mmCIF file of C-alpha atoms and ligand atoms in Angstrom:
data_model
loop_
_atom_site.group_PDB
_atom_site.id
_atom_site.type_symbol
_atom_site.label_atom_id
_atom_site.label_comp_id
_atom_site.label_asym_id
_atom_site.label_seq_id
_atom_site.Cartn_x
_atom_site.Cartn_y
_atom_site.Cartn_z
ATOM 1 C CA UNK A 1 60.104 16.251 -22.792
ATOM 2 C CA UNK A 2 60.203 16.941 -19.120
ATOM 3 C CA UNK A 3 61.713 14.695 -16.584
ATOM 4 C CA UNK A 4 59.107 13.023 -14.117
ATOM 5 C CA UNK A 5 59.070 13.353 -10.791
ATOM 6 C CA UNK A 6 61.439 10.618 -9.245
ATOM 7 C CA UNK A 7 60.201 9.628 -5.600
ATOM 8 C CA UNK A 8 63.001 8.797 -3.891
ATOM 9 C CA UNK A 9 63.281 5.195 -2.360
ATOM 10 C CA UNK A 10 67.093 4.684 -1.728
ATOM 11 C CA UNK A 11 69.054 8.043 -1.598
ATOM 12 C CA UNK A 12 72.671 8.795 -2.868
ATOM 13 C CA UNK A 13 74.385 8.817 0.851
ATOM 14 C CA UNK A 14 72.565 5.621 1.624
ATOM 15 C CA UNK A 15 73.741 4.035 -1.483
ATOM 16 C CA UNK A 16 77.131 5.332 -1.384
ATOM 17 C CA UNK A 17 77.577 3.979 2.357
ATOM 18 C CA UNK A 18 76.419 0.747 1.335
ATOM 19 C CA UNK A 19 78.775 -0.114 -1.466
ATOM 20 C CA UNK A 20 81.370 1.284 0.838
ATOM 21 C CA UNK A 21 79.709 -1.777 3.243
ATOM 22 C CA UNK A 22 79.822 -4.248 -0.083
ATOM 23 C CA UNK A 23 83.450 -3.344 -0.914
ATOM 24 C CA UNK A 24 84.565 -4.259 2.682
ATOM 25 C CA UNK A 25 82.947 -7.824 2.778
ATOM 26 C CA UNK A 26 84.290 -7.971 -1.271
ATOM 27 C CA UNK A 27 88.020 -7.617 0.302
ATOM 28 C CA UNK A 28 87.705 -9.568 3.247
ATOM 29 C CA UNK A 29 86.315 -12.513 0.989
ATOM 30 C CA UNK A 30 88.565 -12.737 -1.402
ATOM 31 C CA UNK A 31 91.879 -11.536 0.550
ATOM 32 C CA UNK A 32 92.929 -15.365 1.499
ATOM 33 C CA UNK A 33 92.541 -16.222 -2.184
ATOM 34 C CA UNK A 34 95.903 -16.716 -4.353
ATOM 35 C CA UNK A 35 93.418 -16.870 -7.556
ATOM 36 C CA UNK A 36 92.972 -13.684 -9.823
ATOM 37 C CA UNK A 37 90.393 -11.945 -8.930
ATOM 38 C CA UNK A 38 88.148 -10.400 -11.762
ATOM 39 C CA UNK A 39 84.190 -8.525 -11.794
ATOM 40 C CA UNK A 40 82.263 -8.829 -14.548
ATOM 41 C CA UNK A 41 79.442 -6.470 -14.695
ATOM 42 C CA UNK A 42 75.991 -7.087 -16.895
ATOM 43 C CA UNK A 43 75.810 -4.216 -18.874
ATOM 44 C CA UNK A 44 74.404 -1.664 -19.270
ATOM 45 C CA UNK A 45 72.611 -1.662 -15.725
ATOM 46 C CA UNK A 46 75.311 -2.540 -13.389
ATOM 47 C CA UNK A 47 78.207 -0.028 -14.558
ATOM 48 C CA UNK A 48 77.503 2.795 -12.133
ATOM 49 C CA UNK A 49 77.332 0.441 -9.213
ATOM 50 C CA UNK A 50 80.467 -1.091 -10.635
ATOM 51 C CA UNK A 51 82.176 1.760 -11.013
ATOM 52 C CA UNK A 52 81.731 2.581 -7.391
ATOM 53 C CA UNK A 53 82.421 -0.873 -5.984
ATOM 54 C CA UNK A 54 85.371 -1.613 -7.527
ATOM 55 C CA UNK A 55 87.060 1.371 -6.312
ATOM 56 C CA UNK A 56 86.400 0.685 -2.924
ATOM 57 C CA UNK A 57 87.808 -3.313 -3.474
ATOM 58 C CA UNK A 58 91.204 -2.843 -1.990
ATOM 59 C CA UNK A 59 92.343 -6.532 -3.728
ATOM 60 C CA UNK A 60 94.003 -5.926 -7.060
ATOM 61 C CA UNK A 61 91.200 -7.202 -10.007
ATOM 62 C CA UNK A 62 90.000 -7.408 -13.257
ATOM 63 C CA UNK A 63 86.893 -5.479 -14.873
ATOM 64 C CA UNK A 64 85.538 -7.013 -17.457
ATOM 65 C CA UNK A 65 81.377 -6.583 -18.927
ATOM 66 C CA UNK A 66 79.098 -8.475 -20.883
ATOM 67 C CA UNK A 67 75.572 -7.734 -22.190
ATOM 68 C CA UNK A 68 72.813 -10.242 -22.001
ATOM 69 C CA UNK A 69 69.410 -9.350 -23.029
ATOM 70 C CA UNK A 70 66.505 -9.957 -19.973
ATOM 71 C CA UNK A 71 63.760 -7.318 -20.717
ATOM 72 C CA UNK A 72 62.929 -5.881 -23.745
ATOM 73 C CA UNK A 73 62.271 -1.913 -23.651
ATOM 74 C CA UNK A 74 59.406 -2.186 -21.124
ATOM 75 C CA UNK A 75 58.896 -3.393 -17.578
ATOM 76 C CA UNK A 76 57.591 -7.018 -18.222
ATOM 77 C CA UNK A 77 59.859 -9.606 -18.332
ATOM 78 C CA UNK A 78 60.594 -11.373 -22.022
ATOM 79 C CA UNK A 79 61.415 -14.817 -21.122
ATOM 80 C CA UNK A 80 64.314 -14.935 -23.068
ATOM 81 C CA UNK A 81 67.746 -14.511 -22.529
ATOM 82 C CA UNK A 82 70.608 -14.801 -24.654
ATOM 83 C CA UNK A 83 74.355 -13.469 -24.913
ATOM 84 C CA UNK A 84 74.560 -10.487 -26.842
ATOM 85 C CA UNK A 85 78.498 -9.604 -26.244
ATOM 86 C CA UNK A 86 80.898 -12.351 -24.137
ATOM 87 C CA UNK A 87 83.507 -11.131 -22.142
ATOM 88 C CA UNK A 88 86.785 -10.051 -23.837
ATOM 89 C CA UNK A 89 88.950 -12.117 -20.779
ATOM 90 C CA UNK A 90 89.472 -15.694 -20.141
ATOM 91 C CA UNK A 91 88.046 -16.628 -16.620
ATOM 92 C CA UNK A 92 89.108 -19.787 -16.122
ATOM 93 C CA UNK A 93 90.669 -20.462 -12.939
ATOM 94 C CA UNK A 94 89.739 -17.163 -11.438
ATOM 95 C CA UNK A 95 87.746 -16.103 -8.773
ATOM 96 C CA UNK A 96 84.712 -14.266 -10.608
ATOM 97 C CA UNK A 97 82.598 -11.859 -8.916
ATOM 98 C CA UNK A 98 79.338 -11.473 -10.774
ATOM 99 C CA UNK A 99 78.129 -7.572 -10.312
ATOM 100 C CA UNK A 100 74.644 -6.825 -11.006
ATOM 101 C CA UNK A 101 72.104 -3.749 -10.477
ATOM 102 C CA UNK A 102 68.984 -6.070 -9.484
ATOM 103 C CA UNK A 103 67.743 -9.131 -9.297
ATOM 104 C CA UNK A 104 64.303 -9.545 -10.258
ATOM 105 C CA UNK A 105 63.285 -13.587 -11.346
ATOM 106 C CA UNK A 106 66.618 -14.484 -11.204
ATOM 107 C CA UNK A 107 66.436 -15.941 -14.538
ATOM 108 C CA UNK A 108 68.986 -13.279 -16.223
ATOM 109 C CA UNK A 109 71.647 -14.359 -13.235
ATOM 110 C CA UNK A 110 70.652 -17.964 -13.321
ATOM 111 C CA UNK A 111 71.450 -18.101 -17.341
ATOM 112 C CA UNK A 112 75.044 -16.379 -16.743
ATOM 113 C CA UNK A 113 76.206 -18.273 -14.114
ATOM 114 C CA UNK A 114 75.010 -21.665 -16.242
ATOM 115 C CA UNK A 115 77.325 -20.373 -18.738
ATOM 116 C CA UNK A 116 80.196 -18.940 -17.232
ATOM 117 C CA UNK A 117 80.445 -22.013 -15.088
ATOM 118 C CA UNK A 118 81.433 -24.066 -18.216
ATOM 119 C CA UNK A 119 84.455 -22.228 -18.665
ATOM 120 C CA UNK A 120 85.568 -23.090 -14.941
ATOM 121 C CA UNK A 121 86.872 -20.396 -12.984
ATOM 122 C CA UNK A 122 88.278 -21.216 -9.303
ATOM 123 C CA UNK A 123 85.029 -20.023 -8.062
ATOM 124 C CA UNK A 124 81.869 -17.861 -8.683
ATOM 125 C CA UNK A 125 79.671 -15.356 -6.090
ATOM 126 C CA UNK A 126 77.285 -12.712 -7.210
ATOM 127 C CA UNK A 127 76.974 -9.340 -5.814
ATOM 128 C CA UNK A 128 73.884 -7.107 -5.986
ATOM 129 C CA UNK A 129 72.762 -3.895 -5.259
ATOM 130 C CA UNK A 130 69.393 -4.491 -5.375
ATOM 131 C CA UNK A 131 66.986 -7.651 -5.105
ATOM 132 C CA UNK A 132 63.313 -8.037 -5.106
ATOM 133 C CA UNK A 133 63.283 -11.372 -3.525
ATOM 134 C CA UNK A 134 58.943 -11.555 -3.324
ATOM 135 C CA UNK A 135 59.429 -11.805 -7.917
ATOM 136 C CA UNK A 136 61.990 -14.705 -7.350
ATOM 137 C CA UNK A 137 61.413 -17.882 -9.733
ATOM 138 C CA UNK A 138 64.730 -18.870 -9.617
ATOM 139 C CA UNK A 139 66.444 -19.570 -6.799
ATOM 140 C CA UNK A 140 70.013 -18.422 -6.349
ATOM 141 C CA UNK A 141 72.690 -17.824 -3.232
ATOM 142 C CA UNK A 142 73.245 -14.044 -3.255
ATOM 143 C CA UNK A 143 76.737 -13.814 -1.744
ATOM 144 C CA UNK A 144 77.027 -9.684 -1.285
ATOM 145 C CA UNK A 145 73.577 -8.044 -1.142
ATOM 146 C CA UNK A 146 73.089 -4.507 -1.122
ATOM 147 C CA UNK A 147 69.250 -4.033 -0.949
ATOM 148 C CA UNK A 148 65.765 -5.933 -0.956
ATOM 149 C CA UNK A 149 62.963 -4.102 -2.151
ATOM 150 C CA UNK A 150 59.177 -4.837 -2.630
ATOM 151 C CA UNK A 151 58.154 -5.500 -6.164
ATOM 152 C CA UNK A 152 58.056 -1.585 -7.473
ATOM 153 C CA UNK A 153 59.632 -0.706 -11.314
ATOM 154 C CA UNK A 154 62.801 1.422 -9.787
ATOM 155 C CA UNK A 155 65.026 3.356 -11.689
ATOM 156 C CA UNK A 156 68.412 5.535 -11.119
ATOM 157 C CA UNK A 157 71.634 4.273 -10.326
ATOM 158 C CA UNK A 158 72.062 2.392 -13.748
ATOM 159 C CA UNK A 159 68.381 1.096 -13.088
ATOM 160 C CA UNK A 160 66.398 1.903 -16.419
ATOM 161 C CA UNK A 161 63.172 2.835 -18.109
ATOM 162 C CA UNK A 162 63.579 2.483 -21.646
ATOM 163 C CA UNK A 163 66.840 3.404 -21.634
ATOM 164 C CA UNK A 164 66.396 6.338 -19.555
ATOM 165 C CA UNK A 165 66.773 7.441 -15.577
ATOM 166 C CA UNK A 166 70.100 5.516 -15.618
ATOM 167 C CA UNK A 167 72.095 8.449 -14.386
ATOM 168 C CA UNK A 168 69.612 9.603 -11.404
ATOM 169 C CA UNK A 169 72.039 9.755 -8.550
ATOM 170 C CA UNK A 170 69.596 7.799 -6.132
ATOM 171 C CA UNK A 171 66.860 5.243 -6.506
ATOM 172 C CA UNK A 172 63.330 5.504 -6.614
ATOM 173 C CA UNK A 173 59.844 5.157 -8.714
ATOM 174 C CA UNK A 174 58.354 7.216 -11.257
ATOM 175 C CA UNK A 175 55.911 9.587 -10.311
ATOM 176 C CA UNK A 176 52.775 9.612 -12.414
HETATM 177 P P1 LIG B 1 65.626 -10.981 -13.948
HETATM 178 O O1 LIG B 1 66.180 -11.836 -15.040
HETATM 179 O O2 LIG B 1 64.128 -11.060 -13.879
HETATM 180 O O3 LIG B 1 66.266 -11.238 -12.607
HETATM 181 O O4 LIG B 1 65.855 -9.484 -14.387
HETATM 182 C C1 LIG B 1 67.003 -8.803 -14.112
HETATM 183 C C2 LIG B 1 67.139 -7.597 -15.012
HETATM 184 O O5 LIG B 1 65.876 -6.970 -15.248
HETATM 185 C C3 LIG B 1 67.993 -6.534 -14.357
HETATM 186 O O6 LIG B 1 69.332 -6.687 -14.708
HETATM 187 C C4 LIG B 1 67.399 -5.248 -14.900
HETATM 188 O O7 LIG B 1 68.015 -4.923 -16.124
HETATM 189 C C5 LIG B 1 65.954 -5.569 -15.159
HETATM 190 N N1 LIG B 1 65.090 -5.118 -14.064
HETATM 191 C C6 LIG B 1 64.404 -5.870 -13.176
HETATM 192 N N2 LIG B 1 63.697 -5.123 -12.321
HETATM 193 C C7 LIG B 1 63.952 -3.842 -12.655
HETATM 194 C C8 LIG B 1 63.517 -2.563 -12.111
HETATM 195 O O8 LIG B 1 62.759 -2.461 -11.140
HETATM 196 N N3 LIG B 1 64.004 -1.472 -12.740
HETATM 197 C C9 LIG B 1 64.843 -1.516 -13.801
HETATM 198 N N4 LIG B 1 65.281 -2.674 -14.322
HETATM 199 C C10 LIG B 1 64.834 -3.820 -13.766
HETATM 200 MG MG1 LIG B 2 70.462 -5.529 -15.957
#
């Protein structure tokens, strides 16, 4: 199997400066805060772009991941969502920093923060790389945004297609 051509919509250096950008605004948020900090990442999409961003939070924190399934192995959204692995820490009374590859409906985000706000942490923001705010259906306030792109299936950068593309260095659309 050869690897498609990859057309390249968000390159490395602009990605790279950008979560340099994200893990400025990160520190500057939460610096006043006596709370524990701690980012919980949606597996597996958002562990490159974690990876990155938390090393360029300068505030001491937590990593912690859980997996929720939103699509199934295609590119048309499933409907349902459920918790396929919880966190390992306790969040309550912690600042929790959501960290996501992309927002697409909003309905994967919407479901998480529903839940995780049960277990009542100090307080709860979501940072993004990526939204496509024009396939919205649930609304939701993006605290740390890294892109907005038209509805186009991306991939690289943790971004999938069945599985695949997730360790492209930039982001961008499959070639036919
Ligand atoms: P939502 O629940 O519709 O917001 O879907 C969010 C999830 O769908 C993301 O965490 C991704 O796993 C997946 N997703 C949405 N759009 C794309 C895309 O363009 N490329 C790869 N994955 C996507
Ligand atoms: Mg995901």
């Amino acid at each position: 199997m050869t690897t498609p051509t990859i057309n390249v919509m968000i390159s490395a250096d602009d990605i790279a400066k950008k979560v340099q950008e994200l893990g400025k605004q990160i520190s500057e948020h939460y610096a006043s805060s006596d709370k524990e900090l701690i980012l919980i990442g949606l597996l597996r999409g958002s562990v490159i772009f974690m990876a990155d961003l938390c090393r360029v939070i300068d505030k001491p924190h937590e990593l912690d991941f859980m997996t929720v399934s939103s699509y199934g192995s295609g590119t048309v959204s499933s409907g349902e969502i459920k918790i396929v692995q919880d966190l390992g820490s306790k969040i309550h009374g912690k600042d929790v920093l959501i960290v996501e590859d992309i927002i697409d409906s909003g309905r994967t985000l919407s479901k998480v923060m529903e839940i995780l706000k049960t277990r009542e942490p100090n307080s709860i923001e979501i940072c993004t790389l990526v939204s496509k705010p024009s396939c919205r259906e649930i609304q939701m306030d993006v605290k740390f945004l890294g892109f907005e792109v038209e509805d186009k299936f991306i991939v690289g950068y943790g971004l999938d297609y069945d599985q695949k593309y997730r360790h492209v260095p930039f982001i961008g659309e499959i070639g036919l």
